[in-house]
Coordinates of C-alpha atoms in Angstrom, one line a residue:
M189 CA -23.0 -21.5 8.3
N190 CA -26.7 -20.4 8.2
L191 CA -28.7 -23.6 8.2
S192 CA -31.8 -21.9 6.7
D193 CA -29.9 -20.4 3.7
H194 CA -30.9 -23.1 1.2
L195 CA -34.6 -22.7 2.1
N196 CA -34.6 -19.0 1.2
L197 CA -32.5 -19.7 -1.9
Q198 CA -35.3 -21.7 -3.6
E199 CA -37.5 -18.5 -3.5
H200 CA -34.7 -16.2 -4.8
P201 CA -35.2 -14.9 -8.4
F202 CA -31.8 -16.3 -9.3
M203 CA -33.2 -19.8 -9.0
Q204 CA -35.3 -19.7 -12.1
N205 CA -35.2 -22.5 -14.6
A206 CA -31.6 -22.1 -15.8
T207 CA -30.5 -24.4 -18.5
R208 CA -28.6 -22.1 -20.9
P209 CA -25.4 -20.3 -20.1
L210 CA -25.6 -17.0 -18.3
I211 CA -24.3 -14.5 -20.9
V212 CA -22.8 -11.3 -19.6
R213 CA -21.9 -8.2 -21.6
L214 CA -19.8 -5.4 -20.1
T215 CA -19.9 -1.8 -21.3
E216 CA -18.3 1.5 -20.3
K217 CA -19.2 5.2 -20.5
R218 CA -16.6 7.9 -19.6
S219 CA -16.7 11.6 -19.0
E220 CA -14.4 14.0 -17.1
G221 CA -14.0 12.7 -13.6
R222 CA -16.5 9.9 -14.0
V223 CA -16.6 6.3 -15.3
V224 CA -19.7 4.1 -15.4
R225 CA -19.5 0.4 -16.2
S226 CA -22.4 -2.0 -16.6
A227 CA -22.7 -5.7 -16.8
S228 CA -25.9 -6.9 -18.4
F229 CA -27.3 -10.4 -18.1
G230 CA -30.8 -11.4 -19.2
N231 CA -33.0 -8.5 -18.3
Q232 CA -30.9 -7.4 -15.3
Q233 CA -27.9 -5.1 -15.0
V234 CA -25.1 -4.5 -12.4
W235 CA -23.5 -1.1 -12.6
W236 CA -20.5 0.6 -11.0
E237 CA -20.3 4.4 -11.0
L238 CA -16.8 5.8 -10.2
A239 CA -16.0 9.5 -9.5
G240 CA -12.8 11.2 -8.5
P241 CA -9.7 12.9 -9.9
E242 CA -9.2 12.0 -13.5
H243 CA -5.6 10.7 -12.9
S244 CA -6.9 8.3 -10.3
L245 CA -9.8 6.7 -12.3
P246 CA -9.3 3.4 -14.2
A247 CA -7.9 3.4 -17.7
P248 CA -10.3 2.4 -20.5
L249 CA -11.5 -1.2 -20.5
V250 CA -9.3 -3.8 -22.1
A251 CA -10.1 -7.0 -20.2
H252 CA -13.6 -7.8 -19.0
D253 CA -12.5 -9.8 -16.0
M254 CA -14.6 -7.9 -13.6
A255 CA -17.8 -9.1 -15.4
A256 CA -16.7 -12.7 -14.6
T257 CA -16.1 -12.1 -10.9
A258 CA -19.2 -10.0 -10.6
L259 CA -21.6 -12.7 -11.8
V260 CA -19.9 -16.0 -10.9
F261 CA -21.9 -16.4 -7.7
V262 CA -25.2 -15.7 -9.5
A263 CA -24.2 -18.5 -12.0
M264 CA -23.3 -20.9 -9.2
H265 CA -26.6 -20.2 -7.5
R266 CA -28.4 -21.1 -10.6
G267 CA -26.2 -24.0 -11.6
Q268 CA -25.7 -22.2 -14.9
D269 CA -22.5 -21.9 -16.9
L270 CA -21.1 -18.4 -17.1
Y271 CA -20.1 -16.9 -20.5
I272 CA -18.5 -13.4 -20.8
D273 CA -19.2 -11.9 -24.2
G274 CA -15.8 -10.2 -24.3
P275 CA -12.1 -10.7 -23.5
V276 CA -11.1 -12.3 -20.2
T277 CA -7.5 -13.1 -19.1
Y278 CA -6.5 -16.7 -19.2
S279 CA -5.1 -16.6 -15.6
L280 CA -8.4 -15.3 -14.2
L281 CA -10.3 -18.1 -15.9
K282 CA -7.9 -20.6 -14.6
N283 CA -8.1 -19.3 -11.1
M284 CA -11.9 -19.2 -11.2
E285 CA -12.0 -22.9 -11.8
D286 CA -10.5 -23.2 -8.3
L287 CA -12.9 -20.6 -7.0
V288 CA -15.9 -22.6 -8.2
A289 CA -14.6 -25.9 -6.9
C290 CA -13.8 -24.3 -3.5
W291 CA -17.2 -22.7 -2.9
V292 CA -19.0 -25.9 -4.1
A293 CA -17.0 -27.9 -1.5
W294 CA -17.6 -25.4 1.3
R295 CA -21.3 -24.6 0.6
P296 CA -22.9 -27.3 -1.6
D297 CA -26.3 -26.1 -0.3
L298 CA -25.8 -22.7 -2.0
Y299 CA -23.5 -23.3 -5.0
R300 CA -23.4 -25.7 -7.9
P301 CA -20.5 -26.6 -10.2
I302 CA -20.3 -24.5 -13.3
R303 CA -17.9 -23.7 -16.2
V304 CA -16.7 -20.2 -16.9
G305 CA -15.8 -19.1 -20.4
A306 CA -15.3 -16.0 -22.6
A307 CA -15.6 -14.9 -26.2
Q308 CA -11.8 -14.3 -26.1
E309 CA -9.2 -15.6 -23.7
L310 CA -6.5 -12.9 -23.4
P311 CA -2.9 -13.8 -22.7
D312 CA -1.8 -11.8 -19.6
S313 CA 0.8 -10.0 -21.7
A314 CA -2.1 -8.3 -23.6
I315 CA -2.9 -6.1 -20.6
P316 CA -0.7 -3.0 -20.5
A317 CA 1.3 -2.9 -17.2
P318 CA 1.1 0.1 -15.0
Y319 CA 4.1 2.5 -15.2
A320 CA 5.2 1.3 -11.7
P321 CA 3.8 -1.3 -9.3
R322 CA 1.0 0.4 -7.4
A323 CA -2.3 -0.6 -5.7
V324 CA -5.8 0.6 -5.0
A325 CA -7.2 0.0 -1.5
A326 CA -10.7 -0.5 -0.4
F327 CA -11.2 2.4 2.1
S328 CA -14.3 2.5 4.2
G329 CA -12.6 4.4 7.0
G330 CA -12.9 1.3 9.2
L331 CA -10.2 -0.2 11.4
D332 CA -9.1 -2.8 8.8
A333 CA -9.1 -0.4 5.9
S334 CA -7.3 2.4 8.0
F335 CA -4.6 0.0 9.1
T336 CA -4.0 -1.2 5.5
A337 CA -3.7 2.4 4.2
W338 CA -1.5 3.5 7.0
R339 CA 0.9 0.6 6.9
H340 CA 1.4 0.9 3.1
V341 CA 2.0 4.7 3.0
T342 CA 4.5 4.3 6.0
G343 CA 6.2 1.3 4.4
R344 CA 5.4 -0.9 7.4
A345 CA 4.4 -3.7 5.1
G346 CA 8.0 -4.2 4.1
R347 CA 8.6 -5.7 0.7
R348 CA 4.8 -6.0 0.4
S349 CA 4.3 -2.2 0.6
Y350 CA 2.6 -0.6 -2.4
P351 CA 2.3 3.1 -3.4
L352 CA -1.4 3.8 -3.2
H353 CA -3.0 5.0 -6.5
A354 CA -6.4 5.6 -4.8
G355 CA -8.5 4.8 -1.8
V356 CA -11.9 3.5 -2.9
L357 CA -15.0 4.3 -0.9
I358 CA -17.9 2.1 -1.8
Q359 CA -21.6 3.0 -1.5
G360 CA -24.2 0.2 -1.9
F361 CA -22.7 -2.3 0.6
D362 CA -22.9 -1.1 4.3
I363 CA -24.3 2.3 3.3
A364 CA -27.3 2.0 1.1
L365 CA -27.6 3.8 -2.3
D366 CA -30.4 5.9 -1.0
A367 CA -28.6 7.0 2.1
K368 CA -27.1 10.2 0.5
A369 CA -26.6 12.2 3.7
A370 CA -24.8 9.3 5.4
F371 CA -22.6 8.8 2.4
D372 CA -21.8 12.5 2.2
T373 CA -20.7 12.5 5.8
T374 CA -18.6 9.4 5.1
I375 CA -17.0 11.0 2.1
A376 CA -15.9 14.0 4.1
S377 CA -14.2 11.9 6.8
A378 CA -12.6 9.5 4.4
A379 CA -11.3 12.3 2.2
D380 CA -9.8 14.0 5.3
S381 CA -8.0 10.8 6.3
L382 CA -6.7 10.1 2.8
H383 CA -5.7 13.7 2.2
S384 CA -3.5 13.5 5.3
I385 CA -1.5 10.7 3.7
S386 CA -1.6 12.2 0.1
V387 CA -3.8 9.4 -1.3
P388 CA -6.7 10.4 -3.7
L389 CA -10.2 9.4 -2.9
V390 CA -12.4 7.7 -5.5
T391 CA -16.1 7.1 -4.7
L392 CA -17.7 4.0 -6.2
K393 CA -21.5 3.5 -6.2
T394 CA -22.9 0.1 -7.2
N395 CA -26.1 -1.9 -7.1
W396 CA -24.1 -5.2 -7.0
R397 CA -25.4 -6.2 -3.6
T398 CA -29.1 -5.8 -4.5
V399 CA -28.8 -7.4 -7.9
A400 CA -26.1 -10.0 -7.8
C401 CA -25.7 -11.1 -4.2
V402 CA -27.8 -13.7 -2.4
N403 CA -25.7 -14.5 0.7
W404 CA -23.9 -11.5 1.9
E405 CA -21.7 -13.3 4.5
M406 CA -20.3 -15.6 1.9
E407 CA -20.1 -13.2 -1.0
F408 CA -19.2 -9.7 0.3
G409 CA -15.5 -10.3 -0.5
N410 CA -16.3 -11.1 -4.1
G411 CA -18.2 -7.8 -4.3
V412 CA -15.3 -5.8 -2.9
A413 CA -12.8 -7.6 -5.1
T414 CA -14.9 -6.8 -8.2
C415 CA -15.0 -3.1 -7.3
L416 CA -11.2 -3.0 -7.1
R417 CA -10.9 -5.0 -10.3
N418 CA -12.1 -1.8 -12.1
W419 CA -8.4 -0.7 -11.9
Q420 CA -7.1 -3.7 -13.8
G421 CA -4.5 -2.2 -16.2
S422 CA -4.1 0.9 -14.1
A423 CA -2.8 -0.8 -10.9
S424 CA -1.2 -4.2 -10.1
A425 CA -3.1 -5.0 -7.0
G426 CA -6.3 -4.4 -5.0
L427 CA -5.8 -4.3 -1.2
V428 CA -8.6 -5.5 1.1
G429 CA -8.0 -5.2 4.8
S430 CA -8.1 -8.7 6.4
D431 CA -11.1 -9.8 8.5
E432 CA -9.6 -12.3 10.8
D433 CA -5.9 -12.8 11.3
Y434 CA -4.3 -16.1 10.1
A435 CA -4.4 -17.6 13.6
R436 CA -8.2 -17.2 13.8
L437 CA -9.6 -17.7 10.3
V438 CA -13.3 -18.5 10.1
L439 CA -14.2 -20.6 7.0
P440 CA -16.3 -20.5 5.0
W441 CA -16.5 -16.7 5.1
G442 CA -16.7 -14.1 2.3
G443 CA -13.4 -12.4 3.0
N444 CA -10.5 -14.8 3.3
P445 CA -7.0 -15.3 1.9
I446 CA -7.8 -18.4 0.0
T447 CA -10.6 -17.2 -2.3
Y448 CA -9.2 -13.7 -2.8
T449 CA -6.2 -15.4 -4.5
M450 CA -8.7 -17.2 -6.7
L451 CA -10.2 -13.9 -7.7
S452 CA -6.8 -12.7 -8.9
S453 CA -5.2 -12.7 -12.3
R454 CA -1.5 -12.6 -13.1
D455 CA -1.7 -8.8 -13.8
F456 CA -4.0 -7.9 -11.0
Q457 CA -3.7 -9.5 -7.5
I458 CA -6.5 -9.3 -4.9
V459 CA -4.5 -9.0 -1.6
Y460 CA -5.8 -10.1 1.8
D461 CA -3.8 -7.5 3.6
G462 CA -2.6 -7.5 7.2
G463 CA -3.6 -11.1 8.0
E464 CA -0.7 -11.5 10.4
F465 CA -2.3 -8.9 12.7
A466 CA -5.2 -9.4 15.0
R467 CA -7.9 -6.7 15.0
T468 CA -6.7 -5.5 18.4
E469 CA -3.1 -5.2 17.1
K470 CA -4.4 -3.2 14.2
A471 CA -6.0 -0.7 16.6
E472 CA -2.6 -0.3 18.3
G473 CA -1.0 0.0 14.8
I474 CA -2.8 3.2 13.9
L475 CA -2.4 5.0 17.3
D476 CA 0.2 7.3 15.6
W477 CA -2.2 8.3 12.8
A478 CA -4.2 11.1 14.5
V479 CA -6.3 12.0 11.5
G480 CA -7.2 8.3 10.8
L481 CA -8.2 7.8 14.4
R482 CA -10.4 11.0 14.4
N483 CA -12.3 9.8 11.3
L484 CA -12.5 6.1 12.2
R485 CA -15.9 4.7 11.0
V486 CA -16.8 1.1 12.0
C487 CA -20.6 1.3 12.6
W488 CA -23.0 -0.5 10.3
E489 CA -25.6 -1.9 12.7
G490 CA -26.6 1.4 14.3
P491 CA -28.5 4.4 12.7
T492 CA -27.2 5.1 9.2
T493 CA -25.6 8.5 9.7
G494 CA -22.1 8.0 8.4
R495 CA -20.9 8.2 12.0
N496 CA -20.5 5.7 14.8
C497 CA -23.5 5.1 17.0
G498 CA -21.2 3.9 19.8
R499 CA -23.7 1.3 21.0
C500 CA -23.9 -1.5 18.4
E501 CA -21.9 -4.7 18.6
K502 CA -19.2 -3.5 16.2
C503 CA -18.8 -0.1 17.9
L504 CA -18.5 -1.7 21.3
R505 CA -16.2 -4.4 20.1
T506 CA -13.9 -1.8 18.5
K507 CA -13.8 0.2 21.7
L508 CA -12.7 -3.0 23.4
N509 CA -9.9 -3.4 20.8
F510 CA -8.4 -0.2 22.0
M511 CA -9.0 -0.9 25.7
A512 CA -7.3 -4.2 25.4
V513 CA -3.9 -2.5 24.6
G514 CA -4.5 0.2 27.3
A515 CA -5.1 2.9 24.7
V516 CA -7.3 6.0 25.1
L517 CA -10.4 5.7 23.0
P518 CA -10.3 7.9 19.9
E519 CA -12.8 10.8 19.7
S520 CA -14.7 8.9 16.9
L521 CA -15.5 6.2 19.5
A522 CA -15.8 8.3 22.6
G523 CA -17.3 6.9 25.8
R524 CA -16.1 3.8 27.5
P525 CA -18.7 1.0 27.5
S526 CA -20.2 0.1 30.8
D527 CA -20.0 -3.3 32.3
A528 CA -23.7 -3.8 31.6
Q529 CA -23.2 -2.9 28.0
I530 CA -20.4 -5.4 27.6
L531 CA -22.4 -8.1 29.3
R532 CA -25.4 -7.5 26.9
L533 CA -23.1 -7.7 23.8
R534 CA -24.7 -10.1 21.2
A535 CA -22.3 -11.9 18.9
A536 CA -24.8 -13.5 16.5
N537 CA -22.3 -15.6 14.5
H538 CA -19.1 -17.5 15.0
A539 CA -16.9 -14.9 13.3
Q540 CA -18.0 -12.2 15.8
L541 CA -17.4 -14.6 18.7
V542 CA -13.8 -15.3 17.5
L543 CA -13.1 -11.5 17.4
L544 CA -14.3 -11.1 21.0
E545 CA -12.2 -14.0 22.2
E546 CA -9.2 -12.4 20.5
I547 CA -9.7 -9.3 22.7
V548 CA -9.6 -11.4 25.8
Q549 CA -6.5 -13.2 24.8
I550 CA -4.6 -10.0 23.9
A551 CA -5.8 -8.1 27.0
E552 CA -4.6 -11.0 29.2
K553 CA -1.2 -10.9 27.5
R554 CA -1.0 -7.2 28.3
Q555 CA -1.9 -8.0 31.9
I556 CA -5.1 -6.0 31.8
D557 CA -7.0 -6.6 35.0
E558 CA -10.2 -4.6 34.9
S559 CA -13.9 -5.3 35.4
W560 CA -14.7 -4.9 31.7
L561 CA -12.6 -7.9 30.9
R562 CA -14.4 -10.1 33.4
M563 CA -17.7 -8.9 31.9
L564 CA -16.5 -9.7 28.4
K565 CA -15.6 -13.3 29.4
L566 CA -19.1 -13.7 30.8
S567 CA -20.6 -12.3 27.6
I568 CA -18.6 -14.7 25.5
R569 CA -20.0 -17.7 27.6
K570 CA -23.5 -16.3 27.3
N571 CA -23.2 -15.9 23.5
R572 CA -21.8 -19.5 23.1
F573 CA -24.9 -20.7 24.9
L574 CA -27.4 -18.6 22.9
N575 CA -25.8 -19.5 19.6
T576 CA -26.0 -23.2 20.3
F577 CA -29.8 -22.9 20.9
S578 CA -30.1 -20.6 17.8
I579 CA -28.6 -23.4 15.6
F580 CA -30.9 -26.0 17.0
G581 CA -33.9 -23.6 16.5
K582 CA -32.9 -23.1 12.8
L583 CA -32.5 -26.8 12.4
R584 CA -35.9 -27.5 13.9
R585 CA -37.6 -24.9 11.6
M586 CA -35.8 -26.4 8.6
L587 CA -37.0 -29.9 9.4
G588 CA -40.5 -28.6 10.0
S589 CA -40.6 -26.9 6.7
F590 CA -39.3 -30.1 5.0
K591 CA -42.0 -32.1 6.7
R592 CA -44.7 -29.7 5.6
R593 CA -43.5 -30.0 2.0
L594 CA -43.6 -33.8 2.1
V595 CA -47.2 -33.7 3.5
A596 CA -48.2 -31.3 0.8
R597 CA -47.1 -33.8 -1.8

């Protein structure tokens, strides 16, 4: 939990005097190989631009459920009831009552209780069912996404396996909308990976993060789920690779199996996929997918090139995932980290720290006895110490700001 979040929130444009319902209108424009949807609210607009093979794009709009999921956090920030000027499924509206209650309980400093309504409540039977059960999967080319795609096309998810209708590569989240060269590089590698397993690639560009997201760590899962909900009526599920495994869940956190269920409707499930596997086990799980390994893209902290920098926290951590099972590093993450690099690792939040601890636990189970593991244990202790002081520092700044406000009055 970021103790300074609620201070910044007061200055955010969402926190304007909000007394009337937040009214949202969803529209769609279509052309060959392209679909653009826009959700307008007040003088602002969130848009999603999808491009890909015509047979992999969403069917024309019937339910406007994605407008509700896209703007519910804006409404909760404002403490403003949300009204969708269009049809929304009854089951989604029902689940969103739980969603609002859950986030208000978890983060009352960020979110307020609201009601969600629509011009028309659709029975779930009103949405045409896909010809056969199938799913779309969020596909960044990262470890979680690659594991999800690979296990579904190989049937390793058992009864939970879905045929994949499309892999969805999103621009506007970790890769900025103006980073064209980086996104073009990412498209090439993602297309190569998906082509090797006969799954079409659809690119999706959106300004959701800049227009409708205040706290990324708490809300990113909602953004991904909304992107996948474009396929409501064309697929029966949207797959999102799990962040933490079930044994190491960090709550509250934007991507989790609890609130993904609350972002689902009866006809379109948002699936927290692969939660029974630790991240290190996922690395081991794609060792037999050579193309996926070659195109693995995990970097978001380093230079925005569409490739891995090899030096940031996530690049180094992913290298350690492979090393913990005794695997050779893939060429996309070439170069073993030095002991000094591992010791300098900075895990700035609890979720990152949990993922480092997981590597230690699995490496010890595999009887790894190398210097890098000893350095990682020291790095974890160092980060626990630094994070403790960081929390106290934020609390001190928060109290100081509160005191200055009282004096000003």
